Amino acid sequence: DTAVSQTPKYLVTQMGNDKSIKCEQNLGHDTMYWYKQDSKKFLKIMFSYNNKELIINETVPNRFSPKSPDKAHLNLHINSLELGDSAVYFCASSLRGSSYNEQFFGPGTRLTVL
Amino acid sequence: DAKTTQPNSMESNEEEPVHLPCNHSTISGTDYIHWYRQLPSQGPEYVIHGLTSNVNNRMASLAIAEDRKSSTLILHRATLRDAAVYYCILRSEAPNKLVFGAGTILRVKS
């Protein structure tokens, strides 16, 4: 059983396009996250949602819009893709966003913008 | 965000114990110490966490200094599958997020 799943695994697209990445967790968690890992391998949080409500937005350009239709899903829509958006995007979830709860990560979506 | 300092890389022989150090001299009283690892081409994976006392689980042990300014992740018998980047992270209640540093690249030799 996959705990945190993401689709697609790979995404290759042209500059200027709009694309979405989907994330689903079947762990019953109420907090979900999006992280970005750039070419230098640094992992940085982008967004966090708790019970469908945005609680962390790390100064991400507004071309990125997360959407949480329910507690089990957190999708990431990116408008007007730029070369610098190329990265691996990881979704994660946890049971309540508290400092002692572990986060479970998905396998990642490798986005390449040409 | 409280910072952690880890060695860039470490090497170990298979079947031997590995001690991965982490310094966090600016830790506050309510910060939890978390360890995650990232195997090649995979998402980060939770390893262990603790607050003040040493912790053991099926994956590893976490030894926390009495003043909490440093900690050590202990893999009791390294295997090739343990080769990964290991991240030591301080997690506070607010804002509640994982702040990843550069981590330690662990290489395991057979």
PDB file of C-alpha atoms in Angstrom:
ATOM      1  CA  ASP A   1       0.000   0.000   0.000  1.00  0.00           C
ATOM      2  CA  THR A   2       1.439   3.333  -1.027  1.00  0.00           C
ATOM      3  CA  ALA A   3       1.257   5.811   1.838  1.00  0.00           C
ATOM      4  CA  VAL A   4       1.969   9.055  -0.030  1.00  0.00           C
ATOM      5  CA  SER A   5       1.687   8.941  -3.789  1.00  0.00           C
ATOM      6  CA  GLN A   6       2.406  11.566  -6.407  1.00  0.00           C
ATOM      7  CA  THR A   7       1.574  11.791 -10.081  1.00  0.00           C
ATOM      8  CA  PRO A   8       3.218  12.109 -12.452  1.00  0.00           C
ATOM      9  CA  LYS A   9       6.655  10.783 -11.545  1.00  0.00           C
ATOM     10  CA  TYR A  10       8.275  12.684 -14.402  1.00  0.00           C
ATOM     11  CA  LEU A  11       7.054  15.835 -16.125  1.00  0.00           C
ATOM     12  CA  VAL A  12       8.800  17.441 -19.076  1.00  0.00           C
ATOM     13  CA  THR A  13       7.282  20.610 -20.463  1.00  0.00           C
ATOM     14  CA  GLN A  14       8.036  23.859 -22.274  1.00  0.00           C
ATOM     15  CA  MET A  15       8.534  27.263 -20.689  1.00  0.00           C
ATOM     16  CA  GLY A  16       5.313  29.183 -20.329  1.00  0.00           C
ATOM     17  CA  ASN A  17       3.084  26.141 -19.959  1.00  0.00           C
ATOM     18  CA  ASP A  18       0.805  25.429 -16.995  1.00  0.00           C
ATOM     19  CA  LYS A  19       1.060  22.079 -15.241  1.00  0.00           C
ATOM     20  CA  SER A  20      -0.238  20.303 -12.155  1.00  0.00           C
ATOM     21  CA  ILE A  21       1.201  17.705  -9.817  1.00  0.00           C
ATOM     22  CA  LYS A  22      -1.142  15.605  -7.710  1.00  0.00           C
ATOM     23  CA  CYS A  23      -0.543  14.180  -4.255  1.00  0.00           C
ATOM     24  CA  GLU A  24      -2.638  11.757  -2.243  1.00  0.00           C
ATOM     25  CA  GLN A  25      -2.062  10.188   1.154  1.00  0.00           C
ATOM     26  CA  ASN A  26      -3.947   7.230   2.603  1.00  0.00           C
ATOM     27  CA  LEU A  27      -2.576   7.561   6.138  1.00  0.00           C
ATOM     28  CA  GLY A  28      -5.465   9.521   7.578  1.00  0.00           C
ATOM     29  CA  HIS A  29      -3.187  12.487   8.219  1.00  0.00           C
ATOM     30  CA  ASP A  30      -4.562  16.005   8.450  1.00  0.00           C
ATOM     31  CA  THR A  31      -1.448  17.989   7.482  1.00  0.00           C
ATOM     32  CA  MET A  32       0.193  17.954   4.062  1.00  0.00           C
ATOM     33  CA  TYR A  33       3.240  19.693   2.618  1.00  0.00           C
ATOM     34  CA  TRP A  34       5.012  20.499  -0.612  1.00  0.00           C
ATOM     35  CA  TYR A  35       8.826  20.636  -0.737  1.00  0.00           C
ATOM     36  CA  LYS A  36      11.137  21.565  -3.607  1.00  0.00           C
ATOM     37  CA  GLN A  37      14.586  20.007  -4.101  1.00  0.00           C
ATOM     38  CA  ASP A  38      16.706  21.966  -6.527  1.00  0.00           C
ATOM     39  CA  SER A  39      19.681  20.868  -8.607  1.00  0.00           C
ATOM     40  CA  LYS A  40      22.023  21.452  -5.668  1.00  0.00           C
ATOM     41  CA  LYS A  41      19.921  18.966  -3.703  1.00  0.00           C
ATOM     42  CA  PHE A  42      18.682  21.467  -1.132  1.00  0.00           C
ATOM     43  CA  LEU A  43      15.212  20.604   0.155  1.00  0.00           C
ATOM     44  CA  LYS A  44      12.983  23.533   1.017  1.00  0.00           C
ATOM     45  CA  ILE A  45       9.412  23.676   2.184  1.00  0.00           C
ATOM     46  CA  MET A  46       6.984  25.529  -0.051  1.00  0.00           C
ATOM     47  CA  PHE A  47       3.539  25.076   1.500  1.00  0.00           C
ATOM     48  CA  SER A  48       1.794  23.385   4.368  1.00  0.00           C
ATOM     49  CA  TYR A  49      -1.933  22.664   4.692  1.00  0.00           C
ATOM     50  CA  ASN A  50      -3.780  21.567   7.786  1.00  0.00           C
ATOM     51  CA  ASN A  51      -7.340  20.299   7.309  1.00  0.00           C
ATOM     52  CA  LYS A  52      -7.490  21.982   3.894  1.00  0.00           C
ATOM     53  CA  GLU A  53      -6.330  25.303   5.336  1.00  0.00           C
ATOM     54  CA  LEU A  54      -3.067  26.936   4.242  1.00  0.00           C
ATOM     55  CA  ILE A  55      -0.777  27.404   7.241  1.00  0.00           C
ATOM     56  CA  ILE A  56       2.693  27.869   5.719  1.00  0.00           C
ATOM     57  CA  ASN A  57       3.536  29.712   2.515  1.00  0.00           C
ATOM     58  CA  GLU A  58       7.265  30.183   2.170  1.00  0.00           C
ATOM     59  CA  THR A  59       7.399  33.210  -0.131  1.00  0.00           C
ATOM     60  CA  VAL A  60       6.802  31.073  -3.148  1.00  0.00           C
ATOM     61  CA  PRO A  61       5.944  32.973  -6.357  1.00  0.00           C
ATOM     62  CA  ASN A  62       2.212  33.250  -6.850  1.00  0.00           C
ATOM     63  CA  ARG A  63       2.563  31.250 -10.071  1.00  0.00           C
ATOM     64  CA  PHE A  64       2.460  28.288  -7.659  1.00  0.00           C
ATOM     65  CA  SER A  65      -0.990  27.591  -6.300  1.00  0.00           C
ATOM     66  CA  PRO A  66      -1.637  24.672  -3.993  1.00  0.00           C
ATOM     67  CA  LYS A  67      -5.143  23.281  -3.773  1.00  0.00           C
ATOM     68  CA  SER A  68      -6.461  20.918  -1.149  1.00  0.00           C
ATOM     69  CA  PRO A  69      -9.886  19.519  -2.118  1.00  0.00           C
ATOM     70  CA  ASP A  70      -9.910  17.338   0.999  1.00  0.00           C
ATOM     71  CA  LYS A  71      -7.577  16.226   3.786  1.00  0.00           C
ATOM     72  CA  ALA A  72      -6.154  13.379   1.717  1.00  0.00           C
ATOM     73  CA  HIS A  73      -5.148  15.444  -1.310  1.00  0.00           C
ATOM     74  CA  LEU A  74      -2.853  18.377  -1.910  1.00  0.00           C
ATOM     75  CA  ASN A  75      -2.268  19.322  -5.523  1.00  0.00           C
ATOM     76  CA  LEU A  76       0.234  21.824  -6.864  1.00  0.00           C
ATOM     77  CA  HIS A  77      -0.590  23.886  -9.913  1.00  0.00           C
ATOM     78  CA  ILE A  78       2.149  25.908 -11.576  1.00  0.00           C
ATOM     79  CA  ASN A  79       1.388  28.645 -14.093  1.00  0.00           C
ATOM     80  CA  SER A  80       3.738  30.078 -16.704  1.00  0.00           C
ATOM     81  CA  LEU A  81       6.535  27.625 -16.016  1.00  0.00           C
ATOM     82  CA  GLU A  82      10.092  28.986 -15.973  1.00  0.00           C
ATOM     83  CA  LEU A  83      13.442  27.262 -16.412  1.00  0.00           C
ATOM     84  CA  GLY A  84      14.168  27.786 -12.698  1.00  0.00           C
ATOM     85  CA  ASP A  85      11.148  25.713 -11.769  1.00  0.00           C
ATOM     86  CA  SER A  86      13.003  22.594 -12.851  1.00  0.00           C
ATOM     87  CA  ALA A  87      13.423  20.542  -9.700  1.00  0.00           C
ATOM     88  CA  VAL A  88      12.118  17.523  -7.846  1.00  0.00           C
ATOM     89  CA  TYR A  89       8.917  18.258  -5.945  1.00  0.00           C
ATOM     90  CA  PHE A  90       8.054  16.169  -2.903  1.00  0.00           C
ATOM     91  CA  CYS A  91       4.731  15.919  -1.177  1.00  0.00           C
ATOM     92  CA  ALA A  92       4.595  14.901   2.477  1.00  0.00           C
ATOM     93  CA  SER A  93       2.027  14.382   5.197  1.00  0.00           C
ATOM     94  CA  SER A  94       1.903  14.108   8.965  1.00  0.00           C
ATOM     95  CA  LEU A  95      -0.607  13.559  11.708  1.00  0.00           C
ATOM     96  CA  ARG A  96      -1.173  17.055  12.992  1.00  0.00           C
ATOM     97  CA  GLY A  97       1.527  19.547  12.213  1.00  0.00           C
ATOM     98  CA  SER A  98       3.265  19.341  15.568  1.00  0.00           C
ATOM     99  CA  SER A  99       6.984  19.270  16.224  1.00  0.00           C
ATOM    100  CA  TYR A 100       7.142  15.645  17.343  1.00  0.00           C
ATOM    101  CA  ASN A 101       5.219  13.995  14.524  1.00  0.00           C
ATOM    102  CA  GLU A 102       7.160  12.443  11.688  1.00  0.00           C
ATOM    103  CA  GLN A 103       6.490  13.390   8.108  1.00  0.00           C
ATOM    104  CA  PHE A 104       5.976  10.797   5.408  1.00  0.00           C
ATOM    105  CA  PHE A 105       7.264  11.747   1.975  1.00  0.00           C
ATOM    106  CA  GLY A 106       6.138  10.747  -1.461  1.00  0.00           C
ATOM    107  CA  PRO A 107       8.515   9.467  -4.160  1.00  0.00           C
ATOM    108  CA  GLY A 108       8.837  12.864  -5.806  1.00  0.00           C
ATOM    109  CA  THR A 109       7.953  14.383  -9.179  1.00  0.00           C
ATOM    110  CA  ARG A 110      10.879  15.389 -11.362  1.00  0.00           C
ATOM    111  CA  LEU A 111       9.873  18.479 -13.313  1.00  0.00           C
ATOM    112  CA  THR A 112      11.989  19.534 -16.275  1.00  0.00           C
ATOM    113  CA  VAL A 113      11.213  22.821 -17.992  1.00  0.00           C
ATOM    114  CA  LEU A 114      12.764  23.235 -21.434  1.00  0.00           C
TER     115      LEU A 114
ATOM    116  CA  ASP B   1      15.215  28.677  12.255  1.00  0.00           C
ATOM    117  CA  ALA B   2      17.635  26.927  14.614  1.00  0.00           C
ATOM    118  CA  LYS B   3      20.661  25.705  12.712  1.00  0.00           C
ATOM    119  CA  THR B   4      22.460  22.397  12.741  1.00  0.00           C
ATOM    120  CA  THR B   5      26.005  21.571  11.667  1.00  0.00           C
ATOM    121  CA  GLN B   6      26.930  18.192  10.219  1.00  0.00           C
ATOM    122  CA  PRO B   7      30.027  16.850   8.466  1.00  0.00           C
ATOM    123  CA  ASN B   8      29.706  16.929   4.678  1.00  0.00           C
ATOM    124  CA  SER B   9      30.442  13.235   4.303  1.00  0.00           C
ATOM    125  CA  MET B  10      31.413  10.102   6.179  1.00  0.00           C
ATOM    126  CA  GLU B  11      32.471   6.646   5.189  1.00  0.00           C
ATOM    127  CA  SER B  12      31.854   3.352   6.893  1.00  0.00           C
ATOM    128  CA  ASN B  13      32.517  -0.323   6.327  1.00  0.00           C
ATOM    129  CA  GLU B  14      29.630  -2.692   5.966  1.00  0.00           C
ATOM    130  CA  GLU B  15      28.534  -4.428   9.166  1.00  0.00           C
ATOM    131  CA  GLU B  16      30.276  -1.832  11.336  1.00  0.00           C
ATOM    132  CA  PRO B  17      28.598   0.786  13.545  1.00  0.00           C
ATOM    133  CA  VAL B  18      28.336   4.351  12.287  1.00  0.00           C
ATOM    134  CA  HIS B  19      28.123   7.454  14.457  1.00  0.00           C
ATOM    135  CA  LEU B  20      26.788  10.517  12.643  1.00  0.00           C
ATOM    136  CA  PRO B  21      27.301  13.709  14.657  1.00  0.00           C
ATOM    137  CA  CYS B  22      25.219  16.860  14.684  1.00  0.00           C
ATOM    138  CA  ASN B  23      25.839  20.141  16.473  1.00  0.00           C
ATOM    139  CA  HIS B  24      22.937  22.405  17.373  1.00  0.00           C
ATOM    140  CA  SER B  25      24.269  24.896  19.895  1.00  0.00           C
ATOM    141  CA  THR B  26      21.337  27.311  19.475  1.00  0.00           C
ATOM    142  CA  ILE B  27      18.664  24.723  20.234  1.00  0.00           C
ATOM    143  CA  SER B  28      15.770  25.986  22.332  1.00  0.00           C
ATOM    144  CA  GLY B  29      14.102  24.073  25.120  1.00  0.00           C
ATOM    145  CA  THR B  30      11.103  22.993  23.076  1.00  0.00           C
ATOM    146  CA  ASP B  31      12.919  21.999  19.863  1.00  0.00           C
ATOM    147  CA  TYR B  32      12.746  18.337  18.922  1.00  0.00           C
ATOM    148  CA  ILE B  33      15.783  16.768  17.242  1.00  0.00           C
ATOM    149  CA  HIS B  34      14.720  14.872  14.131  1.00  0.00           C
ATOM    150  CA  TRP B  35      16.771  12.738  11.778  1.00  0.00           C
ATOM    151  CA  TYR B  36      15.723  11.945   8.247  1.00  0.00           C
ATOM    152  CA  ARG B  37      17.596  10.250   5.458  1.00  0.00           C
ATOM    153  CA  GLN B  38      17.277  10.361   1.703  1.00  0.00           C
ATOM    154  CA  LEU B  39      18.313   7.364  -0.323  1.00  0.00           C
ATOM    155  CA  PRO B  40      19.313   7.991  -3.955  1.00  0.00           C
ATOM    156  CA  SER B  41      16.347   8.979  -6.127  1.00  0.00           C
ATOM    157  CA  GLN B  42      13.855   8.664  -3.279  1.00  0.00           C
ATOM    158  CA  GLY B  43      11.964  10.986  -0.962  1.00  0.00           C
ATOM    159  CA  PRO B  44      13.256  11.695   2.537  1.00  0.00           C
ATOM    160  CA  GLU B  45      12.509   9.020   5.104  1.00  0.00           C
ATOM    161  CA  TYR B  46      12.022   9.528   8.828  1.00  0.00           C
ATOM    162  CA  VAL B  47      14.665   7.817  10.965  1.00  0.00           C
ATOM    163  CA  ILE B  48      14.239   8.879  14.579  1.00  0.00           C
ATOM    164  CA  HIS B  49      13.568  11.854  16.822  1.00  0.00           C
ATOM    165  CA  GLY B  50      14.016  12.856  20.444  1.00  0.00           C
ATOM    166  CA  LEU B  51      13.740  15.707  22.894  1.00  0.00           C
ATOM    167  CA  THR B  52      16.035  15.075  25.853  1.00  0.00           C
ATOM    168  CA  SER B  53      16.496  11.366  26.452  1.00  0.00           C
ATOM    169  CA  ASN B  54      18.289   8.878  24.241  1.00  0.00           C
ATOM    170  CA  VAL B  55      15.963   7.024  21.879  1.00  0.00           C
ATOM    171  CA  ASN B  56      16.076   3.664  20.159  1.00  0.00           C
ATOM    172  CA  ASN B  57      13.992   2.263  17.342  1.00  0.00           C
ATOM    173  CA  ARG B  58      14.329  -0.503  14.793  1.00  0.00           C
ATOM    174  CA  MET B  59      16.360   1.691  12.466  1.00  0.00           C
ATOM    175  CA  ALA B  60      18.790   3.493  14.741  1.00  0.00           C
ATOM    176  CA  SER B  61      19.602   5.033  18.100  1.00  0.00           C
ATOM    177  CA  LEU B  62      19.757   8.697  18.953  1.00  0.00           C
ATOM    178  CA  ALA B  63      22.135   9.867  21.647  1.00  0.00           C
ATOM    179  CA  ILE B  64      21.460  13.394  22.906  1.00  0.00           C
ATOM    180  CA  ALA B  65      24.043  15.320  24.912  1.00  0.00           C
ATOM    181  CA  GLU B  66      23.008  16.398  28.368  1.00  0.00           C
ATOM    182  CA  ASP B  67      23.088  20.093  27.387  1.00  0.00           C
ATOM    183  CA  ARG B  68      21.230  19.192  24.130  1.00  0.00           C
ATOM    184  CA  LYS B  69      23.736  21.159  22.061  1.00  0.00           C
ATOM    185  CA  SER B  70      24.727  18.090  20.099  1.00  0.00           C
ATOM    186  CA  SER B  71      23.381  14.676  19.177  1.00  0.00           C
ATOM    187  CA  THR B  72      24.605  11.539  17.455  1.00  0.00           C
ATOM    188  CA  LEU B  73      22.700   9.196  15.205  1.00  0.00           C
ATOM    189  CA  ILE B  74      23.951   5.640  15.613  1.00  0.00           C
ATOM    190  CA  LEU B  75      23.468   2.951  12.997  1.00  0.00           C
ATOM    191  CA  HIS B  76      24.463  -0.220  14.789  1.00  0.00           C
ATOM    192  CA  ARG B  77      25.478  -2.243  11.733  1.00  0.00           C
ATOM    193  CA  ALA B  78      25.732  -0.336   8.506  1.00  0.00           C
ATOM    194  CA  THR B  79      24.583  -2.040   5.352  1.00  0.00           C
ATOM    195  CA  LEU B  80      24.942  -0.965   1.726  1.00  0.00           C
ATOM    196  CA  ARG B  81      21.308   0.028   1.860  1.00  0.00           C
ATOM    197  CA  ASP B  82      22.117   2.650   4.505  1.00  0.00           C
ATOM    198  CA  ALA B  83      24.109   4.718   2.010  1.00  0.00           C
ATOM    199  CA  ALA B  84      22.168   7.969   1.907  1.00  0.00           C
ATOM    200  CA  VAL B  85      22.174  11.630   2.887  1.00  0.00           C
ATOM    201  CA  TYR B  86      21.358  11.967   6.586  1.00  0.00           C
ATOM    202  CA  TYR B  87      19.730  15.161   7.796  1.00  0.00           C
ATOM    203  CA  CYS B  88      19.699  16.390  11.372  1.00  0.00           C
ATOM    204  CA  ILE B  89      16.829  18.839  11.840  1.00  0.00           C
ATOM    205  CA  LEU B  90      15.585  20.910  14.752  1.00  0.00           C
ATOM    206  CA  ARG B  91      11.827  21.121  14.747  1.00  0.00           C
ATOM    207  CA  SER B  92      10.055  23.796  16.731  1.00  0.00           C
ATOM    208  CA  GLU B  93       6.369  24.114  17.407  1.00  0.00           C
ATOM    209  CA  ALA B  94       6.028  27.297  15.399  1.00  0.00           C
ATOM    210  CA  PRO B  95       6.526  27.608  12.586  1.00  0.00           C
ATOM    211  CA  ASN B  96       5.993  23.896  12.229  1.00  0.00           C
ATOM    212  CA  LYS B  97       8.161  22.835   9.341  1.00  0.00           C
ATOM    213  CA  LEU B  98      11.217  20.756   8.567  1.00  0.00           C
ATOM    214  CA  VAL B  99      14.206  22.920   7.643  1.00  0.00           C
ATOM    215  CA  PHE B 100      16.723  20.760   5.807  1.00  0.00           C
ATOM    216  CA  GLY B 101      20.427  21.616   5.786  1.00  0.00           C
ATOM    217  CA  ALA B 102      23.034  20.054   3.531  1.00  0.00           C
ATOM    218  CA  GLY B 103      23.143  16.832   5.544  1.00  0.00           C
ATOM    219  CA  THR B 104      25.883  14.198   5.737  1.00  0.00           C
ATOM    220  CA  ILE B 105      26.500  11.921   2.787  1.00  0.00           C
ATOM    221  CA  LEU B 106      27.127   8.460   4.200  1.00  0.00           C
ATOM    222  CA  ARG B 107      29.063   6.047   2.011  1.00  0.00           C
ATOM    223  CA  VAL B 108      29.165   2.389   2.988  1.00  0.00           C
ATOM    224  CA  LYS B 109      31.940   0.163   1.665  1.00  0.00           C
ATOM    225  CA  SER B 110      31.598  -3.558   1.228  1.00  0.00           C
TER     226      SER B 110
END
